[in-house]
Tab-separated table of C-alpha atoms (C1' of nucleotides) in Angstrom:
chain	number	residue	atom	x	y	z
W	105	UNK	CA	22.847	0.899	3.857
W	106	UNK	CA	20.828	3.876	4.729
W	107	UNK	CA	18.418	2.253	7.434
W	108	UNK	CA	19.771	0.062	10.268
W	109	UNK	CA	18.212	-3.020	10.794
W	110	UNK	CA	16.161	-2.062	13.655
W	111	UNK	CA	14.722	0.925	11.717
W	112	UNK	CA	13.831	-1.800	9.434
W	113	UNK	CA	12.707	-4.352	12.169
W	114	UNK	CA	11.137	-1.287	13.683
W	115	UNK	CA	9.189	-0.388	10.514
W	116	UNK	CA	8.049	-3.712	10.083
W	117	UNK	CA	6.614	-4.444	13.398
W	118	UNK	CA	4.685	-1.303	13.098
W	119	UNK	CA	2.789	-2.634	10.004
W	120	UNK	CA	2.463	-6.187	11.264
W	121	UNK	CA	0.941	-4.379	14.316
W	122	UNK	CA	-1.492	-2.111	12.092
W	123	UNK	CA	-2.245	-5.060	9.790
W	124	UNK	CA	-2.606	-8.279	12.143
W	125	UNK	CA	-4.314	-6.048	15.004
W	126	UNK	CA	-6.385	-3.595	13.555
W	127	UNK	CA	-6.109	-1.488	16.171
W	128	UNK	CA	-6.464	-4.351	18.956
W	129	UNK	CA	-3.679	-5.671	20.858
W	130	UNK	CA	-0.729	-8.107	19.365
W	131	UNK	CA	1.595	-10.126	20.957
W	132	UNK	CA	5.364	-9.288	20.776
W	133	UNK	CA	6.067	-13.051	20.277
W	134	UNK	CA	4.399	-13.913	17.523
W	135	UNK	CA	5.564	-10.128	15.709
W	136	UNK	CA	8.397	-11.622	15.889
W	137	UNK	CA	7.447	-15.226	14.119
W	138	UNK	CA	5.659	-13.414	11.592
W	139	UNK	CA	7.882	-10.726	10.516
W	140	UNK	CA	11.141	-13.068	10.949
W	141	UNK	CA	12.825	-10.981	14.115
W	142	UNK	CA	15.149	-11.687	16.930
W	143	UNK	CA	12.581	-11.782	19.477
W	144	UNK	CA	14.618	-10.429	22.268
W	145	UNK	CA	15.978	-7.819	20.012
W	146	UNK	CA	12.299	-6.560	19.026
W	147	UNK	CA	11.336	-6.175	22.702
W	148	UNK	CA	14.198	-3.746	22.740
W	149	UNK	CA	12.593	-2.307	19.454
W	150	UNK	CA	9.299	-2.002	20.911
W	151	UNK	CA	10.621	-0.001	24.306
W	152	UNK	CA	12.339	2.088	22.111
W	153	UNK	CA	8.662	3.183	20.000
W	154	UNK	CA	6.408	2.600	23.400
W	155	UNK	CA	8.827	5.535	24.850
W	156	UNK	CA	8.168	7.528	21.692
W	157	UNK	CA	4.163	7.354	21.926
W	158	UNK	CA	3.819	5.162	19.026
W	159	UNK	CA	3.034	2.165	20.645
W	160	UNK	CA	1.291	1.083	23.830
W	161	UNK	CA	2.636	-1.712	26.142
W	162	UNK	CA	0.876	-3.780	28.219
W	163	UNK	CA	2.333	-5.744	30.497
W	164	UNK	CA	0.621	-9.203	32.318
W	165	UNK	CA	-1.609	-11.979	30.690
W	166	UNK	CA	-4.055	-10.924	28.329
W	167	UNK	CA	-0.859	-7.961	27.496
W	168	UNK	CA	0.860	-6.881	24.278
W	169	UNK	CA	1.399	-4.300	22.337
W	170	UNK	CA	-0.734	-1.933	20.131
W	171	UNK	CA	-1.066	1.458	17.991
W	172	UNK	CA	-0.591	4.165	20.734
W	173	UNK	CA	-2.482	6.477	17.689
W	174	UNK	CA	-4.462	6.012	14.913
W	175	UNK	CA	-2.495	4.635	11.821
W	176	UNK	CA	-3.195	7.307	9.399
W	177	UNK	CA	-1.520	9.785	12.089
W	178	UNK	CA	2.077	7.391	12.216
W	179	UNK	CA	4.547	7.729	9.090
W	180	UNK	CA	7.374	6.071	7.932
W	181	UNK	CA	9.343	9.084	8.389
W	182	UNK	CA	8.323	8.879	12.495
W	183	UNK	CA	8.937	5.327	12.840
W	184	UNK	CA	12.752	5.799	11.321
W	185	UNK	CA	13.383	8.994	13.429
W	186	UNK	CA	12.676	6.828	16.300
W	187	UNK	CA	14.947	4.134	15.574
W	188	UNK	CA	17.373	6.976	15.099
W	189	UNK	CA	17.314	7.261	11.573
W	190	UNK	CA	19.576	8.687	10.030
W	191	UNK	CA	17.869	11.219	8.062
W	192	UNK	CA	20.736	13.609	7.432
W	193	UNK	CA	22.396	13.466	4.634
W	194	UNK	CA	25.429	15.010	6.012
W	195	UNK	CA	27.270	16.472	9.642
W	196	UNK	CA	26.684	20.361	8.380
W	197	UNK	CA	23.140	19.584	7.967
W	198	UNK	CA	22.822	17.781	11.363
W	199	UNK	CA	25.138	20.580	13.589
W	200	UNK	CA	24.093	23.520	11.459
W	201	UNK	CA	26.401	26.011	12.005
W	202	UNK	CA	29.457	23.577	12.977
W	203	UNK	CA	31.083	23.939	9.685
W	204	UNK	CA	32.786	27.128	8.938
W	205	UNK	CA	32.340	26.996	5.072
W	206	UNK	CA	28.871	26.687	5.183
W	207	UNK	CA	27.935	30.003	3.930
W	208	UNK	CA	29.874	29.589	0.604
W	209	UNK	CA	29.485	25.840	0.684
W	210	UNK	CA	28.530	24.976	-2.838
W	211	UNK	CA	26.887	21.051	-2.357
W	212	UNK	CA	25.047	21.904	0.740
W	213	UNK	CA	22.120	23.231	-1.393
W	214	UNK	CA	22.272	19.825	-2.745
W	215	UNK	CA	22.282	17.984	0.334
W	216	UNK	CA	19.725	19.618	1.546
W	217	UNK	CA	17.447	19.344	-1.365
W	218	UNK	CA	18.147	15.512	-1.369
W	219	UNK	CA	17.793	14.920	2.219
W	220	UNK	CA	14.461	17.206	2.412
W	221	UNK	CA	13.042	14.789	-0.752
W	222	UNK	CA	13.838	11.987	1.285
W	223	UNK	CA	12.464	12.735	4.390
W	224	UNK	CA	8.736	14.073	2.092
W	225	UNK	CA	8.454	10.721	0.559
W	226	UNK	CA	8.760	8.722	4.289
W	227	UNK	CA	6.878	11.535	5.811
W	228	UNK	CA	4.126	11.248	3.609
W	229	UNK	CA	3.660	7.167	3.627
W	230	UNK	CA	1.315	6.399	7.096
W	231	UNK	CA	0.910	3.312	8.380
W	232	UNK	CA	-2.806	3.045	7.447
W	233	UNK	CA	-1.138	3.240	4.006
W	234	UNK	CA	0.652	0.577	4.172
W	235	UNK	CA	-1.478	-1.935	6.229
W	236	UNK	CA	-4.421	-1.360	3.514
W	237	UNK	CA	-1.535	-2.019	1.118
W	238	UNK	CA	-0.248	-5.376	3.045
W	239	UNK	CA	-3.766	-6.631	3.024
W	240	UNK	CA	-4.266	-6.423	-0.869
W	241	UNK	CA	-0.964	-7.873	-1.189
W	242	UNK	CA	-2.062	-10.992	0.944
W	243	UNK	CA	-5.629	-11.383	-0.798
W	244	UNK	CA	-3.855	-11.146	-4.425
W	245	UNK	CA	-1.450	-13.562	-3.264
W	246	UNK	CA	-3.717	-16.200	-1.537
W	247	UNK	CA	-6.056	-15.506	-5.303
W	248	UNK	CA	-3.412	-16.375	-7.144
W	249	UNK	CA	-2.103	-19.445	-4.966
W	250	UNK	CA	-5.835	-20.241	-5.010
W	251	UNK	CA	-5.995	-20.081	-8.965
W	252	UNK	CA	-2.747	-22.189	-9.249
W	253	UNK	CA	-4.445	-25.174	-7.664
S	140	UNK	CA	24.330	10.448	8.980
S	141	UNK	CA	23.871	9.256	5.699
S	142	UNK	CA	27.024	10.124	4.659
S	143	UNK	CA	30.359	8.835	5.667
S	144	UNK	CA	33.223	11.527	6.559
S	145	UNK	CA	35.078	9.775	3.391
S	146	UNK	CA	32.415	10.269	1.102
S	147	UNK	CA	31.832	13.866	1.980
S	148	UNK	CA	35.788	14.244	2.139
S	149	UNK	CA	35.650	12.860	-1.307
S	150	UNK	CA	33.367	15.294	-2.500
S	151	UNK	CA	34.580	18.485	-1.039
S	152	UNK	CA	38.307	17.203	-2.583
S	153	UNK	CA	36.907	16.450	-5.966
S	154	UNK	CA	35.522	20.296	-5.922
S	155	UNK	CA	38.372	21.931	-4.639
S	156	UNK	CA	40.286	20.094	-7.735
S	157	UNK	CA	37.767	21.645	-9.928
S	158	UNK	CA	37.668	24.597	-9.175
S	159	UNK	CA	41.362	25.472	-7.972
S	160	UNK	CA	43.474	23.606	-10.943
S	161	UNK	CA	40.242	24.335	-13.299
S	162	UNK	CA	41.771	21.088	-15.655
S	163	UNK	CA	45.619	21.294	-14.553
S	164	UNK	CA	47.197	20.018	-11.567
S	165	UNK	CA	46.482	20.531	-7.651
S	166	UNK	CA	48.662	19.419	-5.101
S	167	UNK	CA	47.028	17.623	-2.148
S	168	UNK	CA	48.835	18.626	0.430
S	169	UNK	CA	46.988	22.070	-0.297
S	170	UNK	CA	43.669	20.694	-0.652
S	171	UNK	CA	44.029	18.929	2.476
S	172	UNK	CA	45.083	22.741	3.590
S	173	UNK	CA	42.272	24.508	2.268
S	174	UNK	CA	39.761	21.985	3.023
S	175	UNK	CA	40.435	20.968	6.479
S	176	UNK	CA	40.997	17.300	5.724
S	177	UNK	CA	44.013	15.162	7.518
S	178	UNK	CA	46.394	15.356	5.175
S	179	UNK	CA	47.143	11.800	5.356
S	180	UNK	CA	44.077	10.187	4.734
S	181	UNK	CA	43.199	12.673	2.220
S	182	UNK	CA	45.276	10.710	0.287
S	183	UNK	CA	43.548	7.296	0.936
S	184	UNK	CA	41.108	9.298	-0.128
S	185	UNK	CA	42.472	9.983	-3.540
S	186	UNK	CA	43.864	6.837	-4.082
S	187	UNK	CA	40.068	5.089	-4.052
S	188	UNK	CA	38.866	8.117	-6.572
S	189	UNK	CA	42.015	7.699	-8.579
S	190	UNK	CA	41.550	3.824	-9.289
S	191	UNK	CA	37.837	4.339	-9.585
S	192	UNK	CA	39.024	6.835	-12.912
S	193	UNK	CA	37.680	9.949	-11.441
S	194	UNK	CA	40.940	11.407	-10.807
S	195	UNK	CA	44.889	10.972	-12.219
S	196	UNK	CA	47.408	11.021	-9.916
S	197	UNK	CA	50.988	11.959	-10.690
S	198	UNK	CA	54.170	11.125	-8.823
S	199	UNK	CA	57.196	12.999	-8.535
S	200	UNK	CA	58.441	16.168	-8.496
S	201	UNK	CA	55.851	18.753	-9.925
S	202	UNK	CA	53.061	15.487	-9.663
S	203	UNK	CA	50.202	16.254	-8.144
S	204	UNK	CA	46.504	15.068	-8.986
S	205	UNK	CA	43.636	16.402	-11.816
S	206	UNK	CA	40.160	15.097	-12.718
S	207	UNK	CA	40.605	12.212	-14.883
S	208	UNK	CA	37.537	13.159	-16.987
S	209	UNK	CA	35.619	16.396	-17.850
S	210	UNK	CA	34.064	18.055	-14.769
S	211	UNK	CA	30.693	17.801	-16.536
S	212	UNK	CA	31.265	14.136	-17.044
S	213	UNK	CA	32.053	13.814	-12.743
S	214	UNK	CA	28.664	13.199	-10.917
S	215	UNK	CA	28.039	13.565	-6.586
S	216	UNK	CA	26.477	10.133	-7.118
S	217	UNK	CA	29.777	8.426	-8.848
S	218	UNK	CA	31.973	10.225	-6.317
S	219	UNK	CA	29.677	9.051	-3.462
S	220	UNK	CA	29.763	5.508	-5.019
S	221	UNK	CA	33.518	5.211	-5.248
S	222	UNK	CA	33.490	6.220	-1.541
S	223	UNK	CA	31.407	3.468	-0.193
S	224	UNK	CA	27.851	4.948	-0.078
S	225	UNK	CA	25.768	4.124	1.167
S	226	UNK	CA	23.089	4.359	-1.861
S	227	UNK	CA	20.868	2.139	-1.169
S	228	UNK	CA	18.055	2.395	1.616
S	229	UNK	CA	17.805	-1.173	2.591
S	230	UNK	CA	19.557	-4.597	2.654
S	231	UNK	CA	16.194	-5.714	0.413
S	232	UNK	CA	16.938	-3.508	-2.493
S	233	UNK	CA	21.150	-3.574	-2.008
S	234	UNK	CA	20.643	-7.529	-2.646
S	235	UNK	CA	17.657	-8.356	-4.375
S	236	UNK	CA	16.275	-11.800	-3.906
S	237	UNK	CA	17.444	-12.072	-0.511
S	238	UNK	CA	14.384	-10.607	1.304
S	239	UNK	CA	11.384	-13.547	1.379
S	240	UNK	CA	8.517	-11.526	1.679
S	241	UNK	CA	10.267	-9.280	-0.906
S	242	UNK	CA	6.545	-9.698	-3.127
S	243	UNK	CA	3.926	-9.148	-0.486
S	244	UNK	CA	6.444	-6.383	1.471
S	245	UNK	CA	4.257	-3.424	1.201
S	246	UNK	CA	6.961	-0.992	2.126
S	247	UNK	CA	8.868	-2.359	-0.547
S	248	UNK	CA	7.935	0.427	-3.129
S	249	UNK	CA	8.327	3.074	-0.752
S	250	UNK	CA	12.446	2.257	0.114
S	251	UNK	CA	12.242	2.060	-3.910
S	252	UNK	CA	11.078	5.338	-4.604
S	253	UNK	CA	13.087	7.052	-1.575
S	254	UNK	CA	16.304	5.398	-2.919
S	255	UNK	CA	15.513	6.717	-6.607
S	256	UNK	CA	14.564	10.357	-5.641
S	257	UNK	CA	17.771	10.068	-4.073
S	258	UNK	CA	20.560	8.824	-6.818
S	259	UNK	CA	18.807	11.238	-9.234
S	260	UNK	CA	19.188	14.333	-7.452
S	261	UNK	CA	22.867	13.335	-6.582
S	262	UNK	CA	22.948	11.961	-10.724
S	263	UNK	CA	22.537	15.220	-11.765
S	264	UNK	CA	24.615	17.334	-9.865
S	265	UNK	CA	27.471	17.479	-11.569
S	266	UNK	CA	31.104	18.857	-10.680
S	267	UNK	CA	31.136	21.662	-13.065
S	268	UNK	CA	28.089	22.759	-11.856
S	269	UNK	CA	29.490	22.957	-8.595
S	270	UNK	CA	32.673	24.063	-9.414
S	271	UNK	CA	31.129	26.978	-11.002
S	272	UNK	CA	28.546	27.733	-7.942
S	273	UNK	CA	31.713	27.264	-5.442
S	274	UNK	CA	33.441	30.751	-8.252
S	275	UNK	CA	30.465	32.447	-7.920
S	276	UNK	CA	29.853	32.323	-3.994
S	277	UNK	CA	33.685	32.936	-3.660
S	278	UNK	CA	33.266	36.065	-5.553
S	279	UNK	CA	29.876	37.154	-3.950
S	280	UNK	CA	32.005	36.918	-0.586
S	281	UNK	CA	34.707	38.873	-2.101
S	282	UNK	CA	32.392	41.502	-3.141
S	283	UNK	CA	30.844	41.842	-0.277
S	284	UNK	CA	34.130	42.022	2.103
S	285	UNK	CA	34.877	45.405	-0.178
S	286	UNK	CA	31.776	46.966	0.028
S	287	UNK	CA	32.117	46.356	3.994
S	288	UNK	CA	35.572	48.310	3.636
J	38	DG	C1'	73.512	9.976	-10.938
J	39	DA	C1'	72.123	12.259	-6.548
J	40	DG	C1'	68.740	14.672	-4.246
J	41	DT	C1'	64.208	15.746	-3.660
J	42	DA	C1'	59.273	16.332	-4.198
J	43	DA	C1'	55.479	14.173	-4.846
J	44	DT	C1'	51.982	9.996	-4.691
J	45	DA	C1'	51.135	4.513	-3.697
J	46	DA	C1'	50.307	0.991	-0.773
J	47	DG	C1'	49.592	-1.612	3.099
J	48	DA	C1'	49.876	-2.596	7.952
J	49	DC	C1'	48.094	-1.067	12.009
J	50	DC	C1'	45.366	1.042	15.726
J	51	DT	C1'	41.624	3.030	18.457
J	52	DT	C1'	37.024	4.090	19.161
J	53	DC	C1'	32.234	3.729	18.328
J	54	DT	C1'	28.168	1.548	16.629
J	55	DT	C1'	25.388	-2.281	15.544
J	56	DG	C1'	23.076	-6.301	16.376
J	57	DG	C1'	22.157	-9.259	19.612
J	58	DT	C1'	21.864	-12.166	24.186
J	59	DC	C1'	21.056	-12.978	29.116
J	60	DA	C1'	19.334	-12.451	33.598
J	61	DT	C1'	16.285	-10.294	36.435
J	62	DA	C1'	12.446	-7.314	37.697
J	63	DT	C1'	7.817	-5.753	37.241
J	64	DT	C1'	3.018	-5.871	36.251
J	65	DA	C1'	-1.603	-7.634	35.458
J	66	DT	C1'	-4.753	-11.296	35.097
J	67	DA	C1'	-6.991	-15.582	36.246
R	263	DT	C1'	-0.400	-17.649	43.937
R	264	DA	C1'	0.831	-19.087	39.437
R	265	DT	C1'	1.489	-17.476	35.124
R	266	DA	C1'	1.790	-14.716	31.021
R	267	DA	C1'	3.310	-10.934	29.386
R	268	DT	C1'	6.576	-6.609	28.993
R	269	DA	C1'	10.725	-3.519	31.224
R	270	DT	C1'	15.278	-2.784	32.151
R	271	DG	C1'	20.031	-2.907	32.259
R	272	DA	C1'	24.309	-5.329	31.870
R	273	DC	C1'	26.936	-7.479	28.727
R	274	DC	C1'	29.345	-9.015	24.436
R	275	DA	C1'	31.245	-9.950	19.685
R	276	DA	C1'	32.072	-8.271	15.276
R	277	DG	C1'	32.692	-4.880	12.098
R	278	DA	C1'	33.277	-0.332	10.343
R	279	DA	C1'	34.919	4.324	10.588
R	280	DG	C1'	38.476	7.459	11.016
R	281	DG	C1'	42.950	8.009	11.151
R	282	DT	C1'	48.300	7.238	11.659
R	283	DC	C1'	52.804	5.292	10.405
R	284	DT	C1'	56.174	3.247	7.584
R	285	DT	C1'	58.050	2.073	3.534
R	286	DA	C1'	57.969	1.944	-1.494
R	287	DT	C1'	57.900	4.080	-5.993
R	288	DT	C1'	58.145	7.509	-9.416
R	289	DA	C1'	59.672	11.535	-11.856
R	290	DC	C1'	61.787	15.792	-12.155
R	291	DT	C1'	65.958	18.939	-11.622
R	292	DC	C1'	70.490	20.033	-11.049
DNA sequence: GAGTAATAAGACCTTCTTGGTCATATTATA
DNA sequence: TATAATATGACCAAGAAGGTCTTATTACTC
């Protein structure tokens, strides 16, 4: 598997965060109910993106958690790198310079055209993206369970 | 990284077969040599491409190993399968059905795409491709060690 | 047939990462 | 002061990655 499941978890949270909050505050706690995570685990998730500016903590009653910036400025591509990826595709790529064929290297081209496709698409899907996207999925879903009644 | 040392191991080995024994017989103890892989489990290695078809093995005196199959037939992305991925982004689309919000997940699409951009640049690379780029960067660095003389 | 050069196969081992829990501290509000 | 929230760091179990070692097996050559 490419991502590790608290890029994943870590992805999630951030849209449950852009889609249930709207730019107000959420509570950890219930991130967790909704989006099916470990809730001790996701507080460990949610140091880990507070200490990268993408979310703001606040501790006490009334506290939570919320968009540090606005959700068309966050992207997929952030949120991974955070939860430390990977986005190489290989070591030569990640310690350029550490392997001594990689002048006349003939797949490196490759793996860097794959891994540089790879990190456009994530770096080009924002969160505002894909909370508009989670809320038209929800209204065609409650239509349709409406319609089946 | 998104590759494992096997997989990338598997790849560089697969090339060096190509383009050294060009459709006869190399010996692994010398593409472990010229390659910088542990001799040893280079030949783990080979054993998983050899029962996956991509390359014949041959005991005994004079045995040695040779692409079981056309070099233009040998994709990155079958050699990268045989060595254990990973190809697929996340646990959602590497067991489908498994994932309940799987319908109404809006990033859903997005680990889709990523994960196809990605197995169809690695599709169509193909070992004679590389084993011809590996010929003509060996040369260029020939040339240019002469004209240095 | 003996010797030898090669791969096959499987047990094993060490280290690191992942995914996760637990206990305790800190902070802010009411 | 009680309480509701996050912060932090220690800890742990399981699995995978990377690699070694030992012992077959096979096939060629003399």
């Amino acid at each position: 598997m490419i991502l590790s499941r608290s890029a994943a978890y870590g992805v999630r949270a951030m849209i449950d965060v852009a889609t249930v909050a709207d730019g107000g505050i959420a509570i950890t706690r219930e991130v967790a109910k909704r989006q099916d995570i470990p809730q001790v685990f996701l507080t460990k998730i949610i140091q880990r993106l507070a200490q990268a500016g993408l979310l703001e903590a606040h501790r006490g009653a009334h506290g939570g958690i919320r968009l540090a910036r606005p959700a068309g400025e966050i992207t997929l591509r952030q949120i991974i790198e955070v939860m430390g990826g990977p986005l190489f595709m290989n070591y030569c790529l990640f310690r350029p310079g550490e392997c001594p064929r990689e002048k006349d290297c003939p797949v490196h081209d490759v793996w860097l055209e794959a891994q540089e496709k790879l990190l456009e698409t994530l770096g080009n899907c924002t969160l505002a993206y894909l909370a508009e996207r989670s809320k038209e999925l929800c209204s065609k879903q409650t239509n349709s369970a409406n319609q089946s009644k």
